[in-house]
Amino acid sequence: MEATGSSSKRPACDNCKDRKTKCDRETPCSSCVASNLTCHLTHRSSQRRQRVLISPRYDEAIESVDRSLKEVSQAVQKLLEINQQKSHSSPLASPPSFTGCHSPSISGLSEGYRGESSFKAHVQRVTDALKNAASDLESTLGDDTALSATVQMIDHATLSEEKSSAQAHMSPLSFQAQYPELDSRSLPPVESVLKLVRLCQTEKQRFFVDVPVIDEQEFGEICQKVCFAIANFSITDWVIVNVGLFFLLQGLNQHHYSHFGITKLDLETYSQLLKANVEAAIQSLRLCSDPSMQACQALAVLYTFCNKIGRSALAWQLISAASRMCIDLGWHRLSSDEPKFSKRRQVFWHVYVHDKSMAFTMGRTPAIHPYDVSTERPFIPKDHVSGVPVYLYAGFIEYAFIVGDMHVELFSASALRKPLEIRSQSATQVVSKLLEVNERIKQCVKDDPSDDDLYEALTVLLDFMMYGLVTIAYRVIPSHEPSDGPLKCSDECTEAARNALRTIVRAFESWGHLRISGWTMLLNMMFSLVPFACFVVLAGNTVATASEEDLTLLCSAISAIEPTSDSSPSAKKLYDVCKTFYELASFSVKRKDSIGMRLQQVEQVYGQQALEDIPPLPEVNLAAPSYDHIMAPQDWEAVMDEFDLGTGAGALASFVEPYIPFDGRIP
């Protein structure tokens, strides 16, 4: 019993521990005997166990780690839920990541078109001469090996010129430009987008009339590329889709709402969403980007968007960028063998037209100069917009060419240095061109009238452009009557100004007041293509002649352009200026009426005989144009109401006051 008790307390030997075998705890054990090993046991000194006391700080630290882990777990869970929602939602809910169609590496940009004065052009001319010389030597001497080798070396260097800049300096880790700021943006529901795209295939939409750089089929393909994206798309795709959908929504009528299953509130919500997307895309545009067809299309579309919402300064930057891109692509020098219908030519002339018009309106130098353009003008009717009457498209193009001529011949720096007689002759020729084009358009309207309401706005735009440009051209020609004051223009100029304002008033009273948003966009585009000088001309004439009929027309014009005042700061400034001039003209007419009534009262009270015995009143010639009955500078200051015209109300009062001096004798 004692041996058993002692063996049960004996630990396993060292060999059994190492070999992981069962030890019978005998001395020696059976395992060691069977293996012919020396059974030995190493005794280790027993260690006394010590109790470790944990500080409260450790408990707090463990709780803090536990809380942090819970927060991380909750955040990860939320991210997983968001990803699951995105994967099950519509493809329009969140578009895939944006990938630019260009590399952000500036050294990788293509060199683009090179003109006749460039180094490349000089090299080409010398190379052609060497080739001709080589062919002559071959025909005469039969050996031109050295010269031919030289020509081949030059050709190789010339052809590799563009590639070197794009490859030699490009990092192997180059990547395409990303637009993470646009990743979280969404589009309207897919059902509404599909119905809009299908509507384009059955009904002509105003968007494709105003922006003929893209057609319905191409727009549908880009929408499919963006809305059902299986690959990354460019920011130009995103711009075209959002702007196009925005204008398509704006073009919907009341009868479309039930078909689309939307309300007016839904339309406004979708429009604001698309508008925010477009403005965000504008902020994300890259300054250095490779020119391309789609980039030009996107800039032209953005230009129209900014112009119609009243942001003319931004529209000018966009159309200028599009013009420079057209030059980089060499579209201003397209060869004569270009096909009859050319997308490149159509996009170029659209950009050219608006570049000229905006430059003329803003008094700036256009990016594309007419003397440097060799591309053939649009072929009519081959190049006209499908579905649009030919005469409307052709008239718009012709007016733009005349605007370019007006800038060069009447208002450029070199033209302003010419004598007034020469400028007057040029203005007369411009007026003749405008009237000739207008006569052709009117004749085409009679021969082929269009009853489609879609083209009403375009017809109004053409009429206003004609009358507005005629007014500006006649403004250069001095008045025939030497007695006319500085505020009174020639009769032809004044009548053209009246017709321009009548065009706006009639359109507003006929249909413009029914669609205020569309009317506002039309006026914003109209005032960017032609300066609103007709109002100022007629207001000055009303001040000079105190014509109540003209004052009534000015009042109606103010009511017609008032809706634009809420669209943008620039439109508000234009409206305020016109309203101020109207108030000035109204003050002039009322003052004349007051003087006439006082004279009648004096005649009635005293009679003709008694009138001879009293001191005479100040002589006021009501027949001739008079400027001694308007207001003092301080009164002008009150009328202007501190409106900022760039020079200040006081400076403007000092400018106008010599022409319409205050007569202190008149109360």
XYZ file of C-alpha atoms in Angstrom, residues 61 81 99-100 106 134 143 172 175 296 306 314 352 356 394 420 446 459 476 481 540 543 566 572 580 589 633 648 659:
29
model
C -8.715 50.817 -19.777
C -25.990 48.283 -44.797
C -13.221 58.809 -64.878
C -12.019 61.663 -66.996
C 0.084 68.423 -68.217
C 15.151 63.906 -104.173
C 21.214 57.989 -107.068
C 4.510 54.759 -65.525
C -3.775 57.570 -63.915
C -16.707 70.592 -77.367
C -25.564 79.015 -68.116
C -19.780 82.006 -66.871
C -18.452 80.250 -83.840
C -19.315 86.094 -82.058
C -30.029 79.869 -92.056
C -16.985 109.034 -88.472
C -44.713 83.144 -96.592
C -38.932 83.392 -84.704
C -23.353 104.952 -85.283
C -31.215 117.102 -88.169
C -33.342 108.747 -74.593
C -36.633 112.131 -72.674
C -35.140 86.990 -60.322
C -31.541 92.003 -62.084
C -34.410 103.647 -63.987
C -43.142 113.485 -69.833
C -28.269 116.357 -60.221
C -21.785 105.648 -59.316
C -27.464 117.267 -71.872
